[in-house]
Coordinates of C-alpha atoms and ligand atoms in Angstrom, one line a residue:
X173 CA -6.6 -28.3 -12.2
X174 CA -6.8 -26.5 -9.1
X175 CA -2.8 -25.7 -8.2
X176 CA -1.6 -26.0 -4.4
X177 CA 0.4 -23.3 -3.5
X178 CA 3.0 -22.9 -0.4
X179 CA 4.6 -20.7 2.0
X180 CA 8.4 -19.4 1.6
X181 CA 10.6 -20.1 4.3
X182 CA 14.8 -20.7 4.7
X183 CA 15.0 -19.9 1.3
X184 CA 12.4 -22.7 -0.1
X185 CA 9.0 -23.5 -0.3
X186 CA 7.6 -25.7 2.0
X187 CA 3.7 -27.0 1.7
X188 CA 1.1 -26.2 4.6
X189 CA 0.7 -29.0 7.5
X190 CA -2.9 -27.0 9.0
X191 CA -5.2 -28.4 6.9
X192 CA -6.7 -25.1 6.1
X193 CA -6.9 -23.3 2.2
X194 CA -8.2 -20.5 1.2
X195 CA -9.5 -20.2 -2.8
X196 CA -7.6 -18.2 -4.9
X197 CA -9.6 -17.3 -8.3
X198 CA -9.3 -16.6 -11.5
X199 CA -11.5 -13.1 -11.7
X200 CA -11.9 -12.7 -15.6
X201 CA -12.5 -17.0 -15.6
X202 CA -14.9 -16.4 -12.6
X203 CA -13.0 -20.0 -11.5
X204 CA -11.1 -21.2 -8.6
X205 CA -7.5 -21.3 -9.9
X206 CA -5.6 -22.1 -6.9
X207 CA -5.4 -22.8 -3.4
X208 CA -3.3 -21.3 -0.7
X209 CA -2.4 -23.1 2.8
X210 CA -3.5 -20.9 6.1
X211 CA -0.5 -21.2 8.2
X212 CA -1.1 -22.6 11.5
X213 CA 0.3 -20.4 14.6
X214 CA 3.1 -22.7 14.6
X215 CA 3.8 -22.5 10.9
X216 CA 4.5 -18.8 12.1
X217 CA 6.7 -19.6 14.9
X218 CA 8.9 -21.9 12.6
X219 CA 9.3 -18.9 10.1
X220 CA 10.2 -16.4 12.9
X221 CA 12.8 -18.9 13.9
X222 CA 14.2 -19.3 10.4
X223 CA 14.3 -15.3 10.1
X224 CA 15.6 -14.9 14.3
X225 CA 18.5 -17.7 12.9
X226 CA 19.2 -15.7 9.8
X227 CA 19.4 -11.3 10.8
X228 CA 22.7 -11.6 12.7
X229 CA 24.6 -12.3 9.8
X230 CA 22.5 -10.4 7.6
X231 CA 22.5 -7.6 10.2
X232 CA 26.3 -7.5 10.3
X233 CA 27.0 -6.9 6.9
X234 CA 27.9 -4.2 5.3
X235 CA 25.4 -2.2 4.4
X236 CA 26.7 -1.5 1.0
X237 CA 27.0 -5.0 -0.1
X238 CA 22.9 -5.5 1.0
X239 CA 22.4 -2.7 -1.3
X240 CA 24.5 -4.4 -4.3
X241 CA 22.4 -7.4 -3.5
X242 CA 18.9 -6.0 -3.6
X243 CA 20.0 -4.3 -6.7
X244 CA 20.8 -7.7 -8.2
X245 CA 17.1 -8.3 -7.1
X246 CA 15.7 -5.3 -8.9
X247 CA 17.8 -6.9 -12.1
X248 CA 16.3 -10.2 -11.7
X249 CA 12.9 -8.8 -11.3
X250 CA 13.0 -6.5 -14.7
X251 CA 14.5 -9.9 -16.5
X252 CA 11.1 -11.8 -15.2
X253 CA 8.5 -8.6 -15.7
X254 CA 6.2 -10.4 -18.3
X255 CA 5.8 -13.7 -16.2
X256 CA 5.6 -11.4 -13.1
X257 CA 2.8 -9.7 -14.6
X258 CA 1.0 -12.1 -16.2
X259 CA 0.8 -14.1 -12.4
X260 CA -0.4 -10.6 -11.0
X261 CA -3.1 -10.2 -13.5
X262 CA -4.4 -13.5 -13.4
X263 CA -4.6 -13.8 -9.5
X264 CA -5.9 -9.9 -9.2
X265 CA -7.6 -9.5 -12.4
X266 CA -6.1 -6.2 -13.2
X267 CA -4.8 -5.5 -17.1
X268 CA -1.3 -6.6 -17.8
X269 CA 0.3 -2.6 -18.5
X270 CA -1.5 -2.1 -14.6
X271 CA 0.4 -5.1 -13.4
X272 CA 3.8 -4.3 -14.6
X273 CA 3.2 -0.3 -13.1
X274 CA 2.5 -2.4 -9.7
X275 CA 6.3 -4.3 -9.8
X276 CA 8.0 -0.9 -11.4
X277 CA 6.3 1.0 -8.3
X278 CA 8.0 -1.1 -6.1
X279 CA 11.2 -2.2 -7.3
X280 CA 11.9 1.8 -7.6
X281 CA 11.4 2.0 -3.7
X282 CA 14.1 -1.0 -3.9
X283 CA 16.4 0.9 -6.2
X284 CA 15.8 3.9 -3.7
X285 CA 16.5 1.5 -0.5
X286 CA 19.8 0.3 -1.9
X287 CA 20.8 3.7 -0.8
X288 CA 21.0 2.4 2.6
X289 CA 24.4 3.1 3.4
X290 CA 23.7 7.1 3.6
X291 CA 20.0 6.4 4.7
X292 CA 21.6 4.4 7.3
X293 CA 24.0 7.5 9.1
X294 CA 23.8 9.2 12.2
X295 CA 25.0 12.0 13.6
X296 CA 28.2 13.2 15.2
X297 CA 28.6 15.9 17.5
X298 CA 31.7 17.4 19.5
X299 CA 30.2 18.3 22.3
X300 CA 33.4 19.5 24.4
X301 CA 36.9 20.0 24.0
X302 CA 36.8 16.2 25.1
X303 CA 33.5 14.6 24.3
X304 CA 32.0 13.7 21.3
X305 CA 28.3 12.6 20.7
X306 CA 27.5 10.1 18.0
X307 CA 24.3 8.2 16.7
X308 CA 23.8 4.9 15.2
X309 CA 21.0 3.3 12.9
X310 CA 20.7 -0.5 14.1
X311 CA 18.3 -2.8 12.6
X312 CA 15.4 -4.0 15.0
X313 CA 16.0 -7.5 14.4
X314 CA 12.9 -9.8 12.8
X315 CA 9.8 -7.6 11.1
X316 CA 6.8 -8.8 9.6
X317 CA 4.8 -7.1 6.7
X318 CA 0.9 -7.7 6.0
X319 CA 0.1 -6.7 3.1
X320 CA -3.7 -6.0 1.2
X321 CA -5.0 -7.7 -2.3
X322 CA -5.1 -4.7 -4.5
X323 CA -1.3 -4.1 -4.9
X324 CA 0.0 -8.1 -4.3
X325 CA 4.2 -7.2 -5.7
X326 CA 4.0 -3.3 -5.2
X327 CA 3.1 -2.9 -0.8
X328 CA 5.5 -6.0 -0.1
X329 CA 8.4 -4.3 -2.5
X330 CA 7.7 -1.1 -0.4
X331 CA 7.7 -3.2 2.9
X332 CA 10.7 -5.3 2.5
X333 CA 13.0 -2.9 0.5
X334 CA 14.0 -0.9 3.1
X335 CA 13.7 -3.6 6.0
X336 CA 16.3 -5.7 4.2
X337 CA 18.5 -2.7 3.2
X338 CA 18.1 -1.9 7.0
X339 CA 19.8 -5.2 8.4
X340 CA 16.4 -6.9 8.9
X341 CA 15.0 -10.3 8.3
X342 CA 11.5 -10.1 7.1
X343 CA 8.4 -12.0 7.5
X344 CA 5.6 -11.3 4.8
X345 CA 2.1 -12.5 5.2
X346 CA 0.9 -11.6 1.7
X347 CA -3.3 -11.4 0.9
X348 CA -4.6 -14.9 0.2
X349 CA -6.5 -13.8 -2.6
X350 CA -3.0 -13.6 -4.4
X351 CA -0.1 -15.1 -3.3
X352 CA 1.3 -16.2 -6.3
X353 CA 3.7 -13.2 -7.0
X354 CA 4.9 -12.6 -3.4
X355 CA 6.0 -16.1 -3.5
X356 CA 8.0 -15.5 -7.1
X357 CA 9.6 -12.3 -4.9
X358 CA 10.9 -14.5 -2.0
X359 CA 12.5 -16.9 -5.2
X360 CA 14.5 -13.8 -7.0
X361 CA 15.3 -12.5 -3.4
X362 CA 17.4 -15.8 -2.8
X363 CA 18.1 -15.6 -6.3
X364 CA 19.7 -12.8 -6.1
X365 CA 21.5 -13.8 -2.9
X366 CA 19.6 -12.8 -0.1
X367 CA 20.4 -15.7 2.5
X368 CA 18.4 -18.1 3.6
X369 CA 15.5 -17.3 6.0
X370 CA 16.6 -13.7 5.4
X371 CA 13.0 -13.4 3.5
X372 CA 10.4 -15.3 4.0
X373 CA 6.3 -15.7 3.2
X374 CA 3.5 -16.9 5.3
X375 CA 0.1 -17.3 4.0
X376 CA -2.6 -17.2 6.0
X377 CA -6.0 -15.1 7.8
X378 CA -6.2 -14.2 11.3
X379 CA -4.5 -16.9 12.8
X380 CA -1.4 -16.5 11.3
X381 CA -1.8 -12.3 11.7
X382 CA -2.7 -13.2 15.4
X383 CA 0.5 -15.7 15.4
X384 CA 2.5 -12.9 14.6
X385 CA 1.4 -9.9 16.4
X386 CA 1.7 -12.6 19.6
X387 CA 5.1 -13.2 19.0
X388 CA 7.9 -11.2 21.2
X389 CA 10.7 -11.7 18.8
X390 CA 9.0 -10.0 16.0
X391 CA 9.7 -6.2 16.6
X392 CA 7.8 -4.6 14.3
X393 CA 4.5 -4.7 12.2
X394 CA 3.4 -3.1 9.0
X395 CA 0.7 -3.0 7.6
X396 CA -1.7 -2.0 4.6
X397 CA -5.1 -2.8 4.3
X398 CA -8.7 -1.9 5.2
X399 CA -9.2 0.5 8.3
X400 CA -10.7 -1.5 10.7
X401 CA -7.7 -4.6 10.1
X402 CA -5.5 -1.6 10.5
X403 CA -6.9 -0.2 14.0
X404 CA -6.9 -3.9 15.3
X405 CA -3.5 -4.6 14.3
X406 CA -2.6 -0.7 15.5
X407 CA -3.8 -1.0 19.0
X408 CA -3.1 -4.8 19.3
X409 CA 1.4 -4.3 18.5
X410 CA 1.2 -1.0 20.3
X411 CA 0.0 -3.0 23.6
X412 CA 2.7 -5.4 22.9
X413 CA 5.4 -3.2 22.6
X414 CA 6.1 -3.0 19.2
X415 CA 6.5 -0.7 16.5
X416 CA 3.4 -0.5 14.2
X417 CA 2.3 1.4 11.1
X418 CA -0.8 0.7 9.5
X419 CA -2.6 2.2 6.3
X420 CA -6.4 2.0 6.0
X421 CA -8.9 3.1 3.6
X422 CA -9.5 6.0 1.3
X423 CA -12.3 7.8 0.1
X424 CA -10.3 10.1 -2.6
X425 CA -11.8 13.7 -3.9
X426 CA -11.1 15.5 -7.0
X427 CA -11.7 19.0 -6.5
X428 CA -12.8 20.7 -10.4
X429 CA -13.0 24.2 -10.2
X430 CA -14.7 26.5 -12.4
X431 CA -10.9 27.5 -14.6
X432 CA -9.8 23.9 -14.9
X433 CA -9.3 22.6 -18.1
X434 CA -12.4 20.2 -18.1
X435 CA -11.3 17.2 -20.8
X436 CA -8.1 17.3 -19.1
X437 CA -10.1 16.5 -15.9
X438 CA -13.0 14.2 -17.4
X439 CA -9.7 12.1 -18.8
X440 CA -8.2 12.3 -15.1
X441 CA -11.5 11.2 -13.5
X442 CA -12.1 8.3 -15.5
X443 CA -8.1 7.1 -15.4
X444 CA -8.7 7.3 -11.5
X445 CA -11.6 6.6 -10.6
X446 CA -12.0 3.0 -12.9
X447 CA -8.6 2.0 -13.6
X448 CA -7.8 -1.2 -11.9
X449 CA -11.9 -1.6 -11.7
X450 CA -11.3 1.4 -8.2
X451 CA -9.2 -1.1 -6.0
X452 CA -6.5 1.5 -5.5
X453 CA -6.4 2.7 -2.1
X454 CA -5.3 6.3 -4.9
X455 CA -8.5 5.7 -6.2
X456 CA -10.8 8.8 -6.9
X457 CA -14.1 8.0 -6.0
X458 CA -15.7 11.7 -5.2
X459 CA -15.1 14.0 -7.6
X460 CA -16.5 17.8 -6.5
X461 CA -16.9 20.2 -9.2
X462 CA -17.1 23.7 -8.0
X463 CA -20.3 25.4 -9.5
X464 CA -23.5 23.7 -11.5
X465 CA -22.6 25.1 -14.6
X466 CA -18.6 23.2 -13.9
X467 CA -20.7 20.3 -12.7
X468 CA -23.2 20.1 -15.5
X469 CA -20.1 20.3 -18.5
X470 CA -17.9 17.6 -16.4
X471 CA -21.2 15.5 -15.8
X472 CA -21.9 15.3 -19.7
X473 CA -17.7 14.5 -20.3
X474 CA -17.7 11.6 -17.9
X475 CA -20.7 10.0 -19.9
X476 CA -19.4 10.7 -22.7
X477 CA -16.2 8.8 -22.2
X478 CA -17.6 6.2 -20.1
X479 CA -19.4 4.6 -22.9
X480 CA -16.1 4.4 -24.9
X481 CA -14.5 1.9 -22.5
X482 CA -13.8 -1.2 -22.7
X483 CA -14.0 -3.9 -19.6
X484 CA -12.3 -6.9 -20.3
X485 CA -10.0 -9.9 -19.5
X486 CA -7.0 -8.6 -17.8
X487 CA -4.4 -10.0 -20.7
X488 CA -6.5 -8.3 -23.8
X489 CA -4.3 -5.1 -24.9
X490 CA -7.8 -3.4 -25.7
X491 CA -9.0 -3.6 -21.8
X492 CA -9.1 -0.6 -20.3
X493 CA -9.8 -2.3 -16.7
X494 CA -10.6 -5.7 -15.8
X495 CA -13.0 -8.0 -13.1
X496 CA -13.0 -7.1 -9.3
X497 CA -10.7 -9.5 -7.6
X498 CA -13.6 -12.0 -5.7
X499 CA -17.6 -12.7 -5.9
X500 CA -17.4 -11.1 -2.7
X501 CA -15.8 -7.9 -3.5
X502 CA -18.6 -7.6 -6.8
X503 CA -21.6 -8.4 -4.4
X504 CA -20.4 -5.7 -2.0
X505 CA -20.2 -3.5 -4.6
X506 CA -23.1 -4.2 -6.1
X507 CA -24.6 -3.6 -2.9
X508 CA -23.1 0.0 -2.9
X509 CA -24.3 0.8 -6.0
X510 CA -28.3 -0.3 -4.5
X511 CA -27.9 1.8 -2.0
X512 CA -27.1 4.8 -4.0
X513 CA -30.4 4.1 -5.8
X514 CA -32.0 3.9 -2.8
X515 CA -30.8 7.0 -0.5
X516 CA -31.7 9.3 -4.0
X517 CA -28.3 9.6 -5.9
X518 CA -29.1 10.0 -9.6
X519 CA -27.5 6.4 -11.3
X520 CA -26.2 7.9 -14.7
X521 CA -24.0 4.7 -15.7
X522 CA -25.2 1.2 -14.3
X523 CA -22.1 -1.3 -14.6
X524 CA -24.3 -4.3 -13.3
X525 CA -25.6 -6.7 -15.1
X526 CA -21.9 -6.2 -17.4
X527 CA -21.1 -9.5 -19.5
X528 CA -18.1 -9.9 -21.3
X529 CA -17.9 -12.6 -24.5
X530 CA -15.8 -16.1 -23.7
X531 CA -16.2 -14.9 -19.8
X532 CA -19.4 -15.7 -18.8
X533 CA -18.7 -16.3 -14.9
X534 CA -16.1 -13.6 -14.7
X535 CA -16.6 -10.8 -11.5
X536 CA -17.6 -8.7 -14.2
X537 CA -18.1 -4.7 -13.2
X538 CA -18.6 -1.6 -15.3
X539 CA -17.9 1.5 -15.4
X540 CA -20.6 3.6 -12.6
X541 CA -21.3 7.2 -12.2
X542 CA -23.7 8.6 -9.8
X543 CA -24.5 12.4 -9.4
X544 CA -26.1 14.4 -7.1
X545 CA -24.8 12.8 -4.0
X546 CA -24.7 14.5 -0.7
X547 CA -22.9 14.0 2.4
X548 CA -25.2 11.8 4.2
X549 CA -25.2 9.2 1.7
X550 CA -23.8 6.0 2.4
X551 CA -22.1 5.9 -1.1
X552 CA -20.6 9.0 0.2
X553 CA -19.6 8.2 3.3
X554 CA -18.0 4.9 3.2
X555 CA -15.2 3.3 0.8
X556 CA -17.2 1.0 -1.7
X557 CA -13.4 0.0 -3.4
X558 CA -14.5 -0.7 -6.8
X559 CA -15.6 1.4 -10.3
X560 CA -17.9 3.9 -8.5
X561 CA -17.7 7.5 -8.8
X562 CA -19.8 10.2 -7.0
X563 CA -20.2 13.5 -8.0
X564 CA -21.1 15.7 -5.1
X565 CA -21.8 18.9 -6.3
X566 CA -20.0 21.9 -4.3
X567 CA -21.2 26.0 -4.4
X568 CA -17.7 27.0 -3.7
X569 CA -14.0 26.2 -3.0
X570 CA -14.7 26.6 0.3
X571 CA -17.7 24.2 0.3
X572 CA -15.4 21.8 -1.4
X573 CA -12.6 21.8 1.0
X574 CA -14.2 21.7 3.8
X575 CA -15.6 18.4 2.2
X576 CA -12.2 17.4 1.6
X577 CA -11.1 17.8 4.7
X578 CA -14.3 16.8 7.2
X579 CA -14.0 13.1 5.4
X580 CA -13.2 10.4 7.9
X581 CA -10.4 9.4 5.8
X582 CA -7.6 11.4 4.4
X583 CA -5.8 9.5 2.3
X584 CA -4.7 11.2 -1.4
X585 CA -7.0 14.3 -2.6
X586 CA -6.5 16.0 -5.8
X587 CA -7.1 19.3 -7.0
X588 CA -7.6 20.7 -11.0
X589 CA -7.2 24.3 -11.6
X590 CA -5.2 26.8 -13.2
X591 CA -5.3 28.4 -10.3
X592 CA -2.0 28.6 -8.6
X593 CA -3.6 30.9 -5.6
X594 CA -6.4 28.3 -5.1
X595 CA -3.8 25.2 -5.9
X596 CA -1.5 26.5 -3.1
X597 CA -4.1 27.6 -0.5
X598 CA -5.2 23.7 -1.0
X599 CA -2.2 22.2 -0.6
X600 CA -1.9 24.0 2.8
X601 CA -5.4 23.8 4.2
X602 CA -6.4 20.2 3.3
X603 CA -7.0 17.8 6.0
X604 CA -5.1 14.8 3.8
X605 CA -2.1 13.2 3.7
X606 CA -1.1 12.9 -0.1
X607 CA -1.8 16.0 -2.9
X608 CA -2.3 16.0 -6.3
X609 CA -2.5 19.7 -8.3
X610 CA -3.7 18.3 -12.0
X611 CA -2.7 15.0 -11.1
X612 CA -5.6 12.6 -10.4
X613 CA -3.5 9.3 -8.4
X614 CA -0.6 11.3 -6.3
X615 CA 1.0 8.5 -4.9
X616 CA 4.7 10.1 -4.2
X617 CA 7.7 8.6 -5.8
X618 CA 10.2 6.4 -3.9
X619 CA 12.4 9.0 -2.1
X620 CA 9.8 10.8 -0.6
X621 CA 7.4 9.4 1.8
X622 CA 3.4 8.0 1.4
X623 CA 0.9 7.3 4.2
X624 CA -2.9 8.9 4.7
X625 CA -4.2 11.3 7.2
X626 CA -6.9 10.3 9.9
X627 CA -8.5 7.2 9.5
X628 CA -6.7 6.5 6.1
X629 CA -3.2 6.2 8.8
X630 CA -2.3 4.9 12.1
X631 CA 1.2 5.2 13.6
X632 CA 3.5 7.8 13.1
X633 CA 6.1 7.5 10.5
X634 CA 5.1 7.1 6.7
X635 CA 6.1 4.2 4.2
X636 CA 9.4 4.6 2.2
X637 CA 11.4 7.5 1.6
X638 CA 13.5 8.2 4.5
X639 CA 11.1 7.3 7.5
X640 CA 11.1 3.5 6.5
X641 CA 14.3 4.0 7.5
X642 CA 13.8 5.5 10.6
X643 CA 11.0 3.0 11.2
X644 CA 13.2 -0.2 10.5
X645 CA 16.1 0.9 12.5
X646 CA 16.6 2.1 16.3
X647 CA 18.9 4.8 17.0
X648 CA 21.5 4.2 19.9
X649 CA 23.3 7.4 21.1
X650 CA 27.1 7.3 22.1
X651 CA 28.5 9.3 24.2
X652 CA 32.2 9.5 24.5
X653 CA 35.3 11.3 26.4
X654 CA 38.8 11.3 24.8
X655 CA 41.7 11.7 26.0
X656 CA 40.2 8.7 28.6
X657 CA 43.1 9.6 30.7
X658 CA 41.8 12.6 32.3
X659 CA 40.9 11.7 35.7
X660 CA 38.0 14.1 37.6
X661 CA 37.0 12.0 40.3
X662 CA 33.1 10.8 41.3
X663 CA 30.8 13.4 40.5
X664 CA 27.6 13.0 41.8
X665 CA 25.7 15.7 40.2
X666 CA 23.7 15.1 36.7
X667 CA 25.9 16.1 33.8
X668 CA 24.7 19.2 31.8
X669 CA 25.9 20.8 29.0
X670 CA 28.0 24.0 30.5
Ligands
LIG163 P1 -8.0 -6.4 4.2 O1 -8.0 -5.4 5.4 O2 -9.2 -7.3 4.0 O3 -6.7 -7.3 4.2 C1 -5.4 -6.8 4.4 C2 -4.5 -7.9 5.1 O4 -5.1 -8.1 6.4 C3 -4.5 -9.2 4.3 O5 -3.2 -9.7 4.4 C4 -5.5 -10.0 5.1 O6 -5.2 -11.4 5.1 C5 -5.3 -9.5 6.5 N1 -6.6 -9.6 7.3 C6 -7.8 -9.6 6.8 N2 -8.7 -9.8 7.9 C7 -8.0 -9.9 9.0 C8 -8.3 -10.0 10.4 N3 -9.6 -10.1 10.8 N4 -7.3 -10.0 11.3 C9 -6.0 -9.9 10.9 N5 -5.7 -9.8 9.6 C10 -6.6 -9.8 8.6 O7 -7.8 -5.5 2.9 P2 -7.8 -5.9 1.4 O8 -9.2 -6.2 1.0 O9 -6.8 -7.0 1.1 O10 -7.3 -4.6 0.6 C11 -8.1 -3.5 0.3 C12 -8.1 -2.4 1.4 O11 -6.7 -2.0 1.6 C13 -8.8 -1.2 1.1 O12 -9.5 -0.7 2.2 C14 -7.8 -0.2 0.6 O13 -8.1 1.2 0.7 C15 -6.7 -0.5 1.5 N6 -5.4 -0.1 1.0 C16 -4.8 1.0 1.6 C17 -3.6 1.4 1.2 C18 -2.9 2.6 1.9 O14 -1.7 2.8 1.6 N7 -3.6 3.3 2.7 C19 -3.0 0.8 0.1 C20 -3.6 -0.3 -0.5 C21 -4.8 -0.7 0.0

C-alpha cells in the first residue's frame, strides 16, 4: 500500500490540492513506499500566511519561555527516538544507530538555541555624560528553510532551532525523497506548544522553492543542498532582497602523513568515507597519503577492512551502511565509478553488481576504492556522493595541501599525524572551512558554527552557533539622551563623537 503523505500547516496536516506527487522509496525494498504532494505556488502562499498570522505573538514572547518550549521539544523528541529513527532509515536507507546520530545532532543545536535569551543581547554603551547607545536583536519575521535528502531530521533541527528561539515563524520545505520525519518534527513542535502556524512544512520541487524565494513576506532563505541549487537560490534571494545562506557540495580530503598511526587512519577512512553509503556532505572521499611507501601500507589496510563489511538493510544491527537513497542516486554513481575505469584510476574494490539476500531490488552499493587517481580525473574532480574513495597519491605535505586547498569545494578536510607542527601549520594554511586533526568527519558541535569554504558555501554567516543568531535576527541601534530636559536648540551640523 503506497501511503499518501501531506504538508504541515497551522498546526495540522492538510493533504495536497496540485495534483502533483513525487515517489518516496523504500531503498533496502528497492519499492515505492510513499508519495508526497508537490505544493502548488499557492499552497506556499497559504503557508506564508499561516506563519505571517502566527510570529507577532510568537515574536513577542519572552524569549525565555520559547526556550522552555523548544526544550519541551527536545523532551518529546528523545521520548519518540526509536520511531523517529526507524521513519528516517526507512525513507533514507541509512542504519538505525546512523539515524538516531542524525536527530541527536540536531536536537543538541536545539538544546544550544534554547539559550536564546543571552544569544539574543545587544549591546549598551554610554556614550556621553547624557547619551547612551544600545542594540537590539529582533526577529526578521517569516523564514523558510530548504533542506537536502542526506540528513532529513538533522539540517531542519539546525534550521529551525535557532529561528524559533529567535521570534521567527518558519517555513520548511523538506527533500521529497523523505518527508516522513520532518512532518513527525512539525507534530512534537506543536506538541510541545509551539503555536499554531508557528512551524510549518511544505513539500515540494521547484515550484514550491520558486513560490518561496518569490514571496516578499518571507525574509530569509536557508539552504543546504547540492551547489548548483545553492548558487541559484544564492543569487535568486540576494536580488530579492533577502537574506540567504546556502551550503553546497563537498569533496572531503584526508591528508595521511608518513608519522600517523596508519590502523588508526585505515579505521577513520573507512568510518568516513562509506558510512551512511558517502551521502554525508562530511564525507571523505579523497584520502592523500603523503609518500608511496605511506600510500602503499594504507592502500593494503583499506582492502583489508573493506572486505570485512557488511552492507545491508538499514534496521539489521550487523549493517555497517545501507542502500543509496534512489535508482537515480545508484545509476549516477555507478556512472562515477565507469568513469574512473575509464580515465585510468586503478578499481581495487568494485561495489557494483552488490546483492543483498531477501533484498533483491534494493539500491544496493558496496564498498569502492580506487587508487592512483590524479587531479584531472573526473572522479577527482567532482562530488560523486556515494561509497567512493580515491586515493590520490601526494610526494609531500606540501603537494597535499595545496591539493587540499586548490579543490573547488572546501567543505570539511582532515588531517592524521602526530605531528603537532604539521597539524597546526594545516589548520592555518588550508583553504577549507571545517578541520579535523585525527578526526575523519569534523562537523563542529552545536555552539560553535559549521558552513564550507568556496564552492562548498555561499553567504556570509555560518549555520548554528552564534551566527544563526545573528542571521535570524536584525539588529536595531538606539540612540538615547537623558535627562530629555536639556534643551540645546537646532543644530544643523552632523553629530560626532567629541
Ligand atoms: P539537492 O540540491 O538535489 O536538493 C536540496 C533541496 O533543494 C531539496 O529540498 C530539493 O527539493 C531542492 N531542489 C532540488 N532541485 C531544485 C531546483 N532545481 N530548484 C529549487 N530547489 C531544488 O540536494 P540533495 O540531493 O537533496 O542533497 C545532497 C547534496 O547536499 C550534496 O551535494 C551534499 O554535499 C549537499 N549537502 C551539503 C551540506 C552542507 O552543509 N554543505 C550538508 C548536507 C548535504
Amino acid at each position: 500500500m503506497v501511503r499518501e503523505l501531506s504538508h504541515y500547516v497551522a498546526g495540522r496536516r492538510i493533504g495536497g490540492t496540485s495534483g502533483r506527487y513525487s515517489d518516496v522509496f523504500d531503498p533496502c525494498e528497492g519499492k515505492v513506499q510513499a508519495r508526497v504532494p508537490l505544493a502548488s505556488r499557492e499552497e506556499v502562499q497559504n503557508a506564508v500566511a499561516a506563519a505571517e498570522k502566527a510570529q507577532p505573538e510568537w515574536g513577542a514572547m519572552n524569549p525565555q519561555r520559547r526556550g522552555r518550549i523548544l526544550l519541551k521539544f527536545v523532551d518529546l523528541v528523545n521520548q519518540n527516538l526509536d520511531e523517529l529513527a526507524t521513519l528516517l532509515s526507512s525513507e533514507h536507507g541509512k542504519t538505525l544507530a546512523d539515524s538516531k546520530g542524525d536527530i541527536q545532532r540536531g536536537i543538541e543545536v536545539v538544546e544550544f538555541a534554547a539559550g536564546a535569551p543571552h544569544l539574543m543581547k545587544g549591546e549598551f554603551s554610554e556614550a556621553g555624560r547624557d547619551i547612551d547607545v544600545h542594540s537590539l536583536r529582533q526577529p526578521l519575521g517569516v523564514v523558510a528553510g530548504i533542506t537536502p535528502f542526506n540528513f532529513p531530521a538533522m539540517i531542519p533541527l539546525w534550521k529551525s532551532g535557532p529561528a524559533l528561539a529567535a521570534g521567527n515563524a518558519f517555513i520548511l520545505k523538506p527533500s521529497e525523497r523523505d518527508p516522513s520525519v520532518p512532518l513527525r518534527l512539525a507534530e512534537l513542535y506543536s506538541e510541545a506548544g509551539v503555536p499554531d502556524g508557528v512551524f510549518n512544512v511544505i513539500n515540494g520541487d521547484k515550484e514550491a522553492v520558486d513560490a518561496l524565494l518569490e514571496d516578499p513576506r518571507v525574509k530569509a532563505i536557508g539552504f543546504v543542498g547540492s551547489t548548483p541549487i545553492a548558487q541559484y537560490i544564492y543569487a535568486t534571494a540576494a536580488a530579492r532582497g533577502k537574506r540567504a545562506q546556502c551550503f553546497g557540495g563537498a569533496k572531503n580530503h584526508m591528508v595521511i602523513m608518513p608519522d600517523a598511526d596508519l590502523d588508526m587512519a585505515a579505521d577513520a577512512l573507512i568510518g568516513a568515507g562509506y558510512g551512511s553509503a558517502g551521502e554525508r556532505c562530511m564525507a571523505i572521499s579523497v584520502a592523500v597519503p603523503v609518500g608511496e611507501e605511506t600510500a602503499n601500507m594504507l592502500v593494503a589496510k583499506l582492502q583489508d577492512r573493506i572486505k570485512g563489511l557488511k552492507v545491508g538493510h538499514s534496521l539489521a544491527k550487523d549493517s555497517d551502511f545501507g542502500p543509496v537513497v534512489a535508482p537515480s542516486a545508484k545509476d549516477r554513481i555507478e556512472g562515477y565509478i565507469r568513469s574512473g575505469v575509464e580515465e585510468g584510476a586503478t578499481l581495487l574494490a568494485d561495489g557494483r553488481g552488490l546483492t543483498v539476500e531477501g533484498y533483491d531490488d534494493g539500491f544496493w552499493l558496496g564498498p569502492t576504492l580506487f587508487d592512483h587517481v590524479t587531479k584531472d580525473m573526473k572522479i577527482y574532480q567532482e562530488e560523486i556522493f556515494g561509497p567512493v574513495l580515491s586515493v590520490l597519491r601526494a610526494t609531500d605535505y606540501d603537494e597535499a595541501l595545496r591539493l587540499c586547498s586548490e579543490h573547488e569545494f572546501g567543505n570539511g578536510v582532515a588531517i592524521f599525524t602526530r605531528d603537532g607542527d604539521a597539524a597546526r601549520d594545516f589548520a592555518s594554511r588550508v583553504e577549507v572551512g571545517m578541520v579535523g586533526i585525527n578526526v575523519p568527519i569534523p562537523v563542529p558541535i552545536a555552539y560553535y558554527t559549521f558552513g564550507g569554504w568556496k564552492a562548498s558555501g555561499f553567504g556570509d554567516l555560518n549555520q548554528h552557533g552564534a551566527d544563526a543568531f545573528r542571521f535570524y535576527t536584525k539588529t536595531k541601534t538606539v540612540t538615547t539622551r537623558w535627562p530629555s530636559g536639556i534643551r540645546q536648540g537646532a543644530s544643523f551640523v552632523m553629530p560626532e563623537g567629541s
